[in-house]
Coordinates of C-alpha atoms (C1' of nucleotides) in Angstrom, one line a residue:
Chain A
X1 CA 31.4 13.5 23.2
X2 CA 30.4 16.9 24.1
X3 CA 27.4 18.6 22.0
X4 CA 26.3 21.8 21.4
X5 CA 23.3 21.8 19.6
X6 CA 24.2 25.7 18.8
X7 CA 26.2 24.6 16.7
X8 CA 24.7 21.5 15.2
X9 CA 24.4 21.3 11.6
X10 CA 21.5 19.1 11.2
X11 CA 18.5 20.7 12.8
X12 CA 15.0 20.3 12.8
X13 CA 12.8 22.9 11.3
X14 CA 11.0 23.4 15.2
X15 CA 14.4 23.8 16.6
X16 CA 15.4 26.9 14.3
X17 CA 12.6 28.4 16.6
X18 CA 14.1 27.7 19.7
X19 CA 16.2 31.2 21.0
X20 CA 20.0 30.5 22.1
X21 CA 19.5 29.8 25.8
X22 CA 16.7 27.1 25.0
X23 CA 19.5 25.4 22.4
X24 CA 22.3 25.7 25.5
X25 CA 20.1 23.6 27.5
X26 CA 19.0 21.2 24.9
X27 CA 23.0 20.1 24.6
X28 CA 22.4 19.0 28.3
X29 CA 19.2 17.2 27.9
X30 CA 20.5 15.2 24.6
X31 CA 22.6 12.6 23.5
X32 CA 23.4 11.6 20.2
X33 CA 23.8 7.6 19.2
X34 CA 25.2 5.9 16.2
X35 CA 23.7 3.0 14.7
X36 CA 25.2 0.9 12.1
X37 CA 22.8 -0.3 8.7
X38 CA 20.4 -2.8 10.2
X39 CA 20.3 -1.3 13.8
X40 CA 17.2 -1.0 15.8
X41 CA 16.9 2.4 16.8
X42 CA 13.4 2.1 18.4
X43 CA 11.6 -1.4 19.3
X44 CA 8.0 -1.5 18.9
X45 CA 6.7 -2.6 22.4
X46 CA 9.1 -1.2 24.7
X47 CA 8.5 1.9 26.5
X48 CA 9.1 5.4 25.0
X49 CA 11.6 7.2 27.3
X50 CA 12.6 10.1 24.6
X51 CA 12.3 11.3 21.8
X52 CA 14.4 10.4 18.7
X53 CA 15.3 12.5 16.1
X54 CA 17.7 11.2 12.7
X55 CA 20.3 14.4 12.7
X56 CA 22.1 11.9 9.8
X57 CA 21.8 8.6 7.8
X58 CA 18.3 7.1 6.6
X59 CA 15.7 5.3 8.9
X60 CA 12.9 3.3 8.3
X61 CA 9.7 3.1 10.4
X62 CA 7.4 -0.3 10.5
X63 CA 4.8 -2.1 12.3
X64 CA 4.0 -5.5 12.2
X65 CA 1.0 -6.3 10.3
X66 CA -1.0 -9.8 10.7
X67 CA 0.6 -11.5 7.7
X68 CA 4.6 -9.8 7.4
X69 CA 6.0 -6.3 8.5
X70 CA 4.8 -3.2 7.0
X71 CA 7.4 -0.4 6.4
X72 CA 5.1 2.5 7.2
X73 CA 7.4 5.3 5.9
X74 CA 11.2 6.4 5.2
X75 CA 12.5 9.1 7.5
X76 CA 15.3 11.3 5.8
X77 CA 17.5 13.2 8.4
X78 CA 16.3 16.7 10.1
X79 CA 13.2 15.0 11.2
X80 CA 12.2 13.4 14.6
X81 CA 11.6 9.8 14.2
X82 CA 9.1 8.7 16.9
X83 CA 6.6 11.9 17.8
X84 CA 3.6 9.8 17.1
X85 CA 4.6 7.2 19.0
X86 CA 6.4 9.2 21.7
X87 CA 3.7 11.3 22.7
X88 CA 0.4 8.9 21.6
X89 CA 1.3 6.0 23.8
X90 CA 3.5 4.9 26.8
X91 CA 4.6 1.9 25.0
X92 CA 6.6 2.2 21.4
X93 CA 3.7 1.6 18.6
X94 CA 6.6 1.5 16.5
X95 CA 9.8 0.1 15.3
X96 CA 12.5 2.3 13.6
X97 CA 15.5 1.0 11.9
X98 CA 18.3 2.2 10.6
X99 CA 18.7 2.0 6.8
X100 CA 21.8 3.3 6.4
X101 CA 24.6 4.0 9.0
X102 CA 22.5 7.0 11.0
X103 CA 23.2 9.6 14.0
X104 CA 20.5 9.6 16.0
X105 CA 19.6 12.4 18.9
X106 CA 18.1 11.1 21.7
X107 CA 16.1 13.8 23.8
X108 CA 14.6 13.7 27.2
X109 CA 11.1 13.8 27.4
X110 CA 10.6 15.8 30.1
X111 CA 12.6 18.3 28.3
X112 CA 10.9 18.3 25.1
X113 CA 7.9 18.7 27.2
X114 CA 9.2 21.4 28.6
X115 CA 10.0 23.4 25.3
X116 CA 6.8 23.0 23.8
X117 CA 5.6 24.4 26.9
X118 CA 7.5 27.5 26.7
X119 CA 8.5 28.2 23.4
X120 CA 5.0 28.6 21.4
X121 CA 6.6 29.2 18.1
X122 CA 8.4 25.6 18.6
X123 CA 5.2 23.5 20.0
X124 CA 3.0 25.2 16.8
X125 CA 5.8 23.9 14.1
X126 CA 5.5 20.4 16.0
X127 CA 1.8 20.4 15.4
X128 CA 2.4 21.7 12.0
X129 CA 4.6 19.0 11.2
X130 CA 2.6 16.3 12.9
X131 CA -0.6 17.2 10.8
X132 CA 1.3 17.2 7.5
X133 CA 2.9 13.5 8.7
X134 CA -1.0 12.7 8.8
X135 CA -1.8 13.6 5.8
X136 CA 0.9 12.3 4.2
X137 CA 0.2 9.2 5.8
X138 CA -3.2 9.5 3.9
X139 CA -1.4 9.9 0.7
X140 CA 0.9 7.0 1.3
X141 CA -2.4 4.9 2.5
X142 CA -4.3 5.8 -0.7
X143 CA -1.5 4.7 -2.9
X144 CA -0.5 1.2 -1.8
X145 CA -4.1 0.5 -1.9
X146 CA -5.0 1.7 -5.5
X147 CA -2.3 1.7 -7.0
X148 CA -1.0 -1.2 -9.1
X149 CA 2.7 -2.8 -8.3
X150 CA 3.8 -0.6 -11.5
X151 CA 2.6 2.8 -10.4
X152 CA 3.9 2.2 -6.9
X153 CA 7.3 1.7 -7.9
X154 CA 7.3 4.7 -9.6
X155 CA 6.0 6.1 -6.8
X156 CA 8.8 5.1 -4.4
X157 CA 11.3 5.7 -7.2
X158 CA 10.4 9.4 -7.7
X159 CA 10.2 9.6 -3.9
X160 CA 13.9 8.8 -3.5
X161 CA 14.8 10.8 -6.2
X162 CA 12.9 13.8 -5.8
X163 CA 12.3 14.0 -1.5
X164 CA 15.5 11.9 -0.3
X165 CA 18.6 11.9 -2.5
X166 CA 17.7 15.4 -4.4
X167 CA 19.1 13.5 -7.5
X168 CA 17.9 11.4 -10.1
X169 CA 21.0 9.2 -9.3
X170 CA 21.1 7.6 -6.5
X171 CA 21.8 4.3 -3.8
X172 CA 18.9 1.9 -3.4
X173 CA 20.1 1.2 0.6
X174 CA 16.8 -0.7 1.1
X175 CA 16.5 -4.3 -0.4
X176 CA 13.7 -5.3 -2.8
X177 CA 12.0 -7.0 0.5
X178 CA 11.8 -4.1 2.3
X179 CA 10.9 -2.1 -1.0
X180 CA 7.9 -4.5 -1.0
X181 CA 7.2 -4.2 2.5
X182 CA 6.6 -0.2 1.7
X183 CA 4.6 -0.2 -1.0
X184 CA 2.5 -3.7 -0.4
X185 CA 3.7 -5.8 -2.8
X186 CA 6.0 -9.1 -3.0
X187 CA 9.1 -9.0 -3.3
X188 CA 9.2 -10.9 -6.5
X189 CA 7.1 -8.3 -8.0
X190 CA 9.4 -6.0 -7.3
X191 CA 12.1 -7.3 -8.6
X192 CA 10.0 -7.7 -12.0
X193 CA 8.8 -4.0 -12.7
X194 CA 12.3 -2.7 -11.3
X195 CA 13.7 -5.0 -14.7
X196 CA 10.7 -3.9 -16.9
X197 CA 11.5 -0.5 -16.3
X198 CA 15.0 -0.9 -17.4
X199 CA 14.3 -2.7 -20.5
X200 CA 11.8 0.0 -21.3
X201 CA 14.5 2.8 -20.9
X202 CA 12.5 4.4 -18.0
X203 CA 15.5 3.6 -15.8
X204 CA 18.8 2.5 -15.8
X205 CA 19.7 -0.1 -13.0
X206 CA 23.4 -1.3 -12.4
X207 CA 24.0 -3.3 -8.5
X208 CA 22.2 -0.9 -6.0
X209 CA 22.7 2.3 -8.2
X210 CA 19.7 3.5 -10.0
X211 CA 19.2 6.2 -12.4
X212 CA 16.2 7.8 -13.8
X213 CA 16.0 8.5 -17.1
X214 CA 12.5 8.8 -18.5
X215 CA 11.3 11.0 -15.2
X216 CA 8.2 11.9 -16.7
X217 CA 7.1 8.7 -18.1
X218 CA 7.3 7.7 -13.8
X219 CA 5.3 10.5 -12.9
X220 CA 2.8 9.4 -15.4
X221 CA 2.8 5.9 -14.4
X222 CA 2.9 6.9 -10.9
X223 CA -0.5 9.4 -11.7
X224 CA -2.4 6.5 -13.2
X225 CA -1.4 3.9 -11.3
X226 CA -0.5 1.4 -13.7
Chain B
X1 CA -28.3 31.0 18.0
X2 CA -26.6 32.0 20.9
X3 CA -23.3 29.4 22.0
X4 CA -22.3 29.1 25.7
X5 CA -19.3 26.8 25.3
X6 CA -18.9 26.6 29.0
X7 CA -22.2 24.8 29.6
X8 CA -21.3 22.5 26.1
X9 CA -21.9 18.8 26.6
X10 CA -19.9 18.0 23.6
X11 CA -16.2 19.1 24.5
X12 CA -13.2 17.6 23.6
X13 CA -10.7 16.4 25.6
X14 CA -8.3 19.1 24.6
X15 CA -11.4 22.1 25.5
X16 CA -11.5 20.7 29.1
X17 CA -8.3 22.2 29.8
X18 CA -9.5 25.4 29.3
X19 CA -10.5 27.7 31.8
X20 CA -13.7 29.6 32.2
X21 CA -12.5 32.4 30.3
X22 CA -11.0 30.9 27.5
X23 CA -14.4 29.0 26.8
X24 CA -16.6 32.6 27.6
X25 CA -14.3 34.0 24.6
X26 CA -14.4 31.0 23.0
X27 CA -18.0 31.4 22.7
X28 CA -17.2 34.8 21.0
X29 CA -15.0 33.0 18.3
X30 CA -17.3 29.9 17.1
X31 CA -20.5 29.1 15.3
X32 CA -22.7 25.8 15.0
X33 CA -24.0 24.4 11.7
X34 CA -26.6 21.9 11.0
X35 CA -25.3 19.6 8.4
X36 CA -28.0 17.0 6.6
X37 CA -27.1 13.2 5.8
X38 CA -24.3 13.4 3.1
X39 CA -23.9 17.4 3.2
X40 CA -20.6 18.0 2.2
X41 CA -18.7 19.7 5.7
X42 CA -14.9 20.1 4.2
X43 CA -14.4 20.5 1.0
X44 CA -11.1 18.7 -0.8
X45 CA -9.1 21.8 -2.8
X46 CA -10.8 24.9 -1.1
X47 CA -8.9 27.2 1.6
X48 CA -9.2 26.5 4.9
X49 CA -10.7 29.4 7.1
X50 CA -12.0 27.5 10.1
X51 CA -11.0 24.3 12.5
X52 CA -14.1 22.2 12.4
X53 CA -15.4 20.1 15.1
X54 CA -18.1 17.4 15.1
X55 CA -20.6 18.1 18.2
X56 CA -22.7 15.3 17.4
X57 CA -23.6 13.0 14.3
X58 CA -21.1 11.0 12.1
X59 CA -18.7 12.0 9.5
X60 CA -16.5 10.5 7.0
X61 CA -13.2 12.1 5.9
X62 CA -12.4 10.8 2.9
X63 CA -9.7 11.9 -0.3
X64 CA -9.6 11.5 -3.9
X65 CA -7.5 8.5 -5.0
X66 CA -6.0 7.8 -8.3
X67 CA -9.2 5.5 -9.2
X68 CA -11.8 6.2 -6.6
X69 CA -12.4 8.0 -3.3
X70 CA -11.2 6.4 -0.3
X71 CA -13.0 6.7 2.9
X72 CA -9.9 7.7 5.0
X73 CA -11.8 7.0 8.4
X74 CA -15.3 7.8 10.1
X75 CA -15.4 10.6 13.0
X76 CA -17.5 10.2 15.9
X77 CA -18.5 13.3 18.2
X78 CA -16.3 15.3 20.4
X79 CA -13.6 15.0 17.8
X80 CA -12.0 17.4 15.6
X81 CA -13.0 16.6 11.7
X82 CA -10.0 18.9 10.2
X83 CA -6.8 19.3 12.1
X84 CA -4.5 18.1 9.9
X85 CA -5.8 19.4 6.7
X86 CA -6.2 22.6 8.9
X87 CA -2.5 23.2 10.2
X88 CA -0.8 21.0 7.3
X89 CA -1.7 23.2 4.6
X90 CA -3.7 26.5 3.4
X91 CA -5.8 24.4 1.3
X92 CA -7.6 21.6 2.6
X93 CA -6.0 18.0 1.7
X94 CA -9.4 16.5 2.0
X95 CA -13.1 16.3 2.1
X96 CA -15.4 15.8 5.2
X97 CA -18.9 14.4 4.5
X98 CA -21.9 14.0 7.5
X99 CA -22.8 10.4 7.2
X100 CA -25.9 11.1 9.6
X101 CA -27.5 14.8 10.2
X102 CA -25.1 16.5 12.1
X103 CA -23.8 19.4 14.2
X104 CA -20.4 20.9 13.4
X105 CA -18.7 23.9 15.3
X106 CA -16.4 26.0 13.4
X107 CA -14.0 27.5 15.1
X108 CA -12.2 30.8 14.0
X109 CA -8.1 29.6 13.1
X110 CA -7.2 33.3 14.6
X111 CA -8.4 32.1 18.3
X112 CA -7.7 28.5 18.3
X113 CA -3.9 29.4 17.5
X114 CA -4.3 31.8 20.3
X115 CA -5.8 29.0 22.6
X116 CA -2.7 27.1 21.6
X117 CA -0.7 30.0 22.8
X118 CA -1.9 30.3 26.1
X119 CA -3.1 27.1 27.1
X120 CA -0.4 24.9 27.0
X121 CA -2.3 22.0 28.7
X122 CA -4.5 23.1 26.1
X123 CA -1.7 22.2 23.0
X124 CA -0.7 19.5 25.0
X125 CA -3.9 17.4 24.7
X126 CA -4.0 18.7 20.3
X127 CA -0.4 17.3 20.3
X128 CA -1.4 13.9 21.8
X129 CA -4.9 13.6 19.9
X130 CA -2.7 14.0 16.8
X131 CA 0.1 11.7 17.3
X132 CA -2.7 8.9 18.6
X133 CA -4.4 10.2 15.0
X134 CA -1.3 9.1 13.2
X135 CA -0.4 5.7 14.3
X136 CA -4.4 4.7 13.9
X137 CA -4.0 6.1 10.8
X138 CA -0.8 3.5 9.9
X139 CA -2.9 0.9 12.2
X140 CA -5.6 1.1 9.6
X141 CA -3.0 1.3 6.6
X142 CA -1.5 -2.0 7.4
X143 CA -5.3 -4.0 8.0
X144 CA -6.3 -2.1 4.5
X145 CA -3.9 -3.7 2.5
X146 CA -2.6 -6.9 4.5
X147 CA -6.2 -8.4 5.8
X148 CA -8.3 -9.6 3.0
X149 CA -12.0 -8.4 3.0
X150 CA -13.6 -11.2 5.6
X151 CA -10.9 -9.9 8.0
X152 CA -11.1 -5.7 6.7
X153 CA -15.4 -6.2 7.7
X154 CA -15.1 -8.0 10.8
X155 CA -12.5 -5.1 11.3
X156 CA -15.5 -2.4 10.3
X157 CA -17.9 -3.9 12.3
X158 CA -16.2 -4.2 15.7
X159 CA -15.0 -0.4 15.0
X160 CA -18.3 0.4 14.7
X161 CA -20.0 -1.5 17.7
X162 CA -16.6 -0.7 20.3
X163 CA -16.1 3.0 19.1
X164 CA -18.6 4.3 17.4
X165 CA -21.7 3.1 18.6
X166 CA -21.0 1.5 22.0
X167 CA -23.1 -1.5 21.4
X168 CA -23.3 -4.8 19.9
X169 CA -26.6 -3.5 18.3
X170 CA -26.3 -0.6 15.6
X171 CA -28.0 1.3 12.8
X172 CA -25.3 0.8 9.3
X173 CA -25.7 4.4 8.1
X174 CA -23.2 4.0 5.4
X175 CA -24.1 2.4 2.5
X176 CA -21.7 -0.5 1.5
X177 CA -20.3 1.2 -1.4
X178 CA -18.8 3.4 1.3
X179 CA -18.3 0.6 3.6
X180 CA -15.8 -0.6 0.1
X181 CA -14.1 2.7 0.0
X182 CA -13.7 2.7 3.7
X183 CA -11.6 -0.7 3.8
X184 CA -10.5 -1.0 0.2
X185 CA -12.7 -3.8 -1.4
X186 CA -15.6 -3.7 -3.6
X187 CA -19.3 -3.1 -2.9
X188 CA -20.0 -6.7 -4.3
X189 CA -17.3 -8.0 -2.0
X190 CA -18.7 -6.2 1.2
X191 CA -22.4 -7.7 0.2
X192 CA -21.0 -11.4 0.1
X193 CA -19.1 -11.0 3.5
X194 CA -21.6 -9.3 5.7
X195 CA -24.2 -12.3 3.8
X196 CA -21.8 -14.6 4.4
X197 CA -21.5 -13.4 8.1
X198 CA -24.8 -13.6 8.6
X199 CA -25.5 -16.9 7.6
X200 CA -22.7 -18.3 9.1
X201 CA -24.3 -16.8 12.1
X202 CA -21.7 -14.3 13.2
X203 CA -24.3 -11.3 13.0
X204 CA -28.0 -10.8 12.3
X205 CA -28.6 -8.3 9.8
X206 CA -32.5 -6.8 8.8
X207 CA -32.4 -3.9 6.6
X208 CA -29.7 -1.3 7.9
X209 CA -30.3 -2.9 11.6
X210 CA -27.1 -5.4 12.3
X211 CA -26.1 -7.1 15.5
X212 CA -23.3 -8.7 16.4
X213 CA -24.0 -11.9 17.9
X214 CA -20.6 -13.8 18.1
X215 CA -18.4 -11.0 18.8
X216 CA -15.4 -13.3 19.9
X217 CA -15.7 -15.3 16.0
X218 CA -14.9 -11.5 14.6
X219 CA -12.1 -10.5 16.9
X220 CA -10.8 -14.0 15.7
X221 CA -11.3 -13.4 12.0
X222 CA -10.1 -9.9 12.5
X223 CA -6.8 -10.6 13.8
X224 CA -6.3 -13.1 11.5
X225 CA -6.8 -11.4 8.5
X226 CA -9.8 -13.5 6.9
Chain C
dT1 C1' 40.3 -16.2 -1.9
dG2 C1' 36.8 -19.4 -1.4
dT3 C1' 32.5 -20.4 0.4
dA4 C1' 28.1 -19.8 2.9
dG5 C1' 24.3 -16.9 3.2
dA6 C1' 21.8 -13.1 1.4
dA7 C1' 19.6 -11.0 -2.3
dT8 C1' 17.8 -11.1 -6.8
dG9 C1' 15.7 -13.0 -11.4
dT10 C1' 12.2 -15.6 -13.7
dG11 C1' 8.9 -19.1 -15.3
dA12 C1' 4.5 -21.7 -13.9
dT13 C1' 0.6 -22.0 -11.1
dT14 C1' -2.8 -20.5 -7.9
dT15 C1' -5.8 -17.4 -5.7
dA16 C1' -8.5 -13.7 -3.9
dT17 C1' -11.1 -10.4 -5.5
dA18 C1' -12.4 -7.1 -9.0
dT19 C1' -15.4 -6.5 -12.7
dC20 C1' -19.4 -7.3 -15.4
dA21 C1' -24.2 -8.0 -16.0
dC22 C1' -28.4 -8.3 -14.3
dA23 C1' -32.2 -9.2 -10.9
dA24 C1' -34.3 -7.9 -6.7
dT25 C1' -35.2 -4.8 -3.2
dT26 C1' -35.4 -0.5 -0.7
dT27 C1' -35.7 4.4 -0.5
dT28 C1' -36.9 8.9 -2.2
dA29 C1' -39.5 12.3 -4.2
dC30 C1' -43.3 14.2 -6.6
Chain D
dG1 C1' -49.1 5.9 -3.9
dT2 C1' -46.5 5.1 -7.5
dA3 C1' -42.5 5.9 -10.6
dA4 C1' -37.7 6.7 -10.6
dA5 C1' -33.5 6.3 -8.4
dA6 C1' -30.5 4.3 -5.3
dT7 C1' -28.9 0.4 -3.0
dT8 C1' -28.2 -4.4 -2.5
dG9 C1' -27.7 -9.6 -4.0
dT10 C1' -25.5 -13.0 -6.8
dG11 C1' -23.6 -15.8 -10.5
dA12 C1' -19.9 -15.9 -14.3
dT13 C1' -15.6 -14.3 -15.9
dA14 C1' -11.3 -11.9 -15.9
dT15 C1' -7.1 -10.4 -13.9
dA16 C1' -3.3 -8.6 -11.2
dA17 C1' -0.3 -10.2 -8.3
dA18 C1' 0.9 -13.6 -4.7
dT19 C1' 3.0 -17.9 -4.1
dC20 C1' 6.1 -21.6 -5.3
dA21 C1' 10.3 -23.4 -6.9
dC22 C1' 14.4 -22.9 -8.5
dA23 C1' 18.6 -20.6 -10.9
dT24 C1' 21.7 -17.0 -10.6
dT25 C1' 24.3 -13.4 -8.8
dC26 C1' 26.1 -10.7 -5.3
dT27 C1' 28.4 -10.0 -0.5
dA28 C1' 30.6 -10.8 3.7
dC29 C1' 34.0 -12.6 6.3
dA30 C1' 36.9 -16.3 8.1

DNA sequence: TGTAGAATGTGATTTATATCACAATTTTAC
DNA sequence: GTAAAATTGTGATATAAATCACATTCTACA
C-alpha cells in the first residue's frame, strides 16, 4: 500500500506546517495499520518504537489503576495517540485501543525526531498541543473527582456530541463499562442516570444511538455537577 | 538586581543545553521575584506575558473546580511552574501559589520561543519535560479517584519525602486543608489518617515536623489503595 | 436460526467518606 | 503578651454511589 502523506486527507494540525519535501519523506518513514473495534493499538509496558497517530476511527487511551482500568481520555482522529508516552519514557506508560474500526499511522521515531528538529514551526505546534493535552488532562482530573455520577454523564455526553461526533446524534461505540471507566464511576451507575435522563426528556436513548434533546439542561447539570 | 544566568545554580534540565551565549542573552531577557508564603505567582483568568520558573521554594498549581479548588500538583525548584497554561492558551488555565517564600524567574515568551528556535536540544528537553508532565499528570488522576484516602496520604507523603524533600524527615508546609484539595478528600479525613498513621506507628508527627518511620508499610498501603 | 456470551437494567444492602458541629490547639498580628 | 484568626482533632450523622444479586435484553456466530 503505497502512501503519500501529500496527499493524505487526514492530517494533523503540526503536519500542515511541514513544507512538501518534509511530507515526501514522511511517506517513506510511515506506515499506516488497521485495527478492528477492540484492537490494541499500543500495550502499556512494551517499548515505544514510534509514534502513532489515529488518521481514522476512534481510540481510547488507559492505564491500569490499583483497583480496575482507567480510561484516561478519547482520541478522535487527526491527533497523535502516544506523544506523552512516546517521548516521556522508553517503555509504553500507556495502553491505546481501538474503539471503533481505526487507521492508524505509525511513524518512525527517529524521523519524527528529525522533523521537530528542523522544521521549528512543526516542533512549536507539538508543544502547543502537548500543553493544551495537559491542561485538558487537568480539566478531565477536576471533573471525575468533583463531579457527581450525574454531572459526569453530562459531561461525557456533551463531549461526544459537541468535540467528537459534531452532532447531537450520535453512536455510543463505547460500552457502559468503559463509559464508567472514563468518568469513575460503576458501571451500574451508569446505566441508571443514562435511563434517568431519558425519562426526564433530557435525552432520547434507543440500542447504542443517543440523542440529545434538552442540551442545555446537560450543560447545566454538567456546570454544577449534580 | 543584576542576573548572570550562566553562573545560575538553579537551571533546568532543558537550560543546560544552552550554550554560553544563549544564557548571556538570556540574562538580558529574565527577571527574579521574591514571592512570600501563599503569594499568589500565576493567576487563573489573566493573560499570560511571561514563562515562569521556580528557582527555589515550593509551589502549588492548582484550578478552580466546580465545588472547590483542587490542588493540581506541588512544584519543586528547577522546574517550570507555567508551560502549559503558557503555550496552551493566551489566558492562563490556572493559578500558581508559593507554598513556602520563594524565588520565581520570569522569563520573556518573545525569547524563550526564540530559544526554542535555535536550540533544538534545547526544545527537545521542553518536549520531554512535558510529555513526562502529562502521564504524572494521568498517574495522579487515576490514585485521586481509585485509592481511597489511607492509600491518597501514604501517596502524599512518600511524594513529599522521595521528590520533594529528599528525606524521610520533613517540614508539612501545607496545611491539610490543602493537603484535601491536593488528593481529593476532606480536611477531617486527612486529620484522621495522618493520626491514624501515627499511632499505628507508620510516622511520627510533632507540630508541622513529620517523619516517616516505616516507609515500606506506606509503599504497601500506597499501592494498595488503603 | 438458535444459543451462548456479552451487555444492560434494577432493587436491596453496604460502605467509605463527606458533612456538621464543636472543642482544642497553634499561629499571627497588634 | 494577649486577643483574634487560622488550623487541627474528633464524635455523630447523612449520603452518594459502590457492590451484590439477579432479570432481561441484545449480539455474534456456528
Amino acid at each position: 500500500m503505497e502512501n503519500k502523506c501529500e496527499f493524505c486527507n487526514y492530517k494533523s494540525v503540526a503536519e500542515t506546517k511541514l513544507t512538501e519535501r518534509e511530507l515526501e519523506e514522511l511517506s517513506c518513514n510511515c506506515l499506516t495499520v488497521s485495527f478492528k473495534k477492540g484492537d490494541s493499538i499500543i500495550r502499556q509496558g512494551t517499548y515505544s518504537t514510534n509514534v502513532a497517530y489515529l488518521k481514522s476511527g476512534l481510540a481510547k487511551i488507559h492505564i491500569e489503576g490499583p483497583y480496575h482500568v482507567q480510561v484516561v481520555r478519547i482520541v478522535k482522529p487527526a491527533n497523535y495517540l502516544g506523544l506523552p508516552t512516546t517521548f516521556g519514557d522508553k517503555v509504553n506508560q500507556y495502553s491505546v485501543t481501538a474503539v471503533e474500526n481505526s487507521e492508524v499511522c505509525f511513524i518512525d521515531i527517529t524521523y519524527f525526531r528529525k522533523l521537530l528538529a528542523l522544521n521549528h514551526d512543526f516542533s512549536n505546534q507539538i508543544i502547543v498541543e502537548l500543553c493544551k493535552g495537559e491542561i485538558e488532562s487537568y480539566q478531565k482530573c477536576v471533573n471525575r473527582t468533583q463531579k457527581q455520577v450525574r454531572g459526569k454523564v453530562a459531561d461525557v455526553l456533551l463531549d461526544f456530541s459537541d468535540n467528537i461526533y459534531h452532532s447531537d446524534k450520535f453512536v455510543l461505540q463505547i460500552n457502559q463499562e468503559d463509559l464508567g471507566n472514563l468518568v469513575d464511576a460503576s458501571r451500574e451507575s451508569i446505566s441508571r442516570v443514562l435511563n434517568d435522563f431519558g425519562r426526564e426528556g433530557l435525552i432520547k436513548i434507543s440500542g447504542k444511538e443517543v440523542e440529545i434533546v434538552k442540551k442545555s439542561m446537560l450543560q447545566m447539570i454538567s456546570k454544577h455537577g449534580w
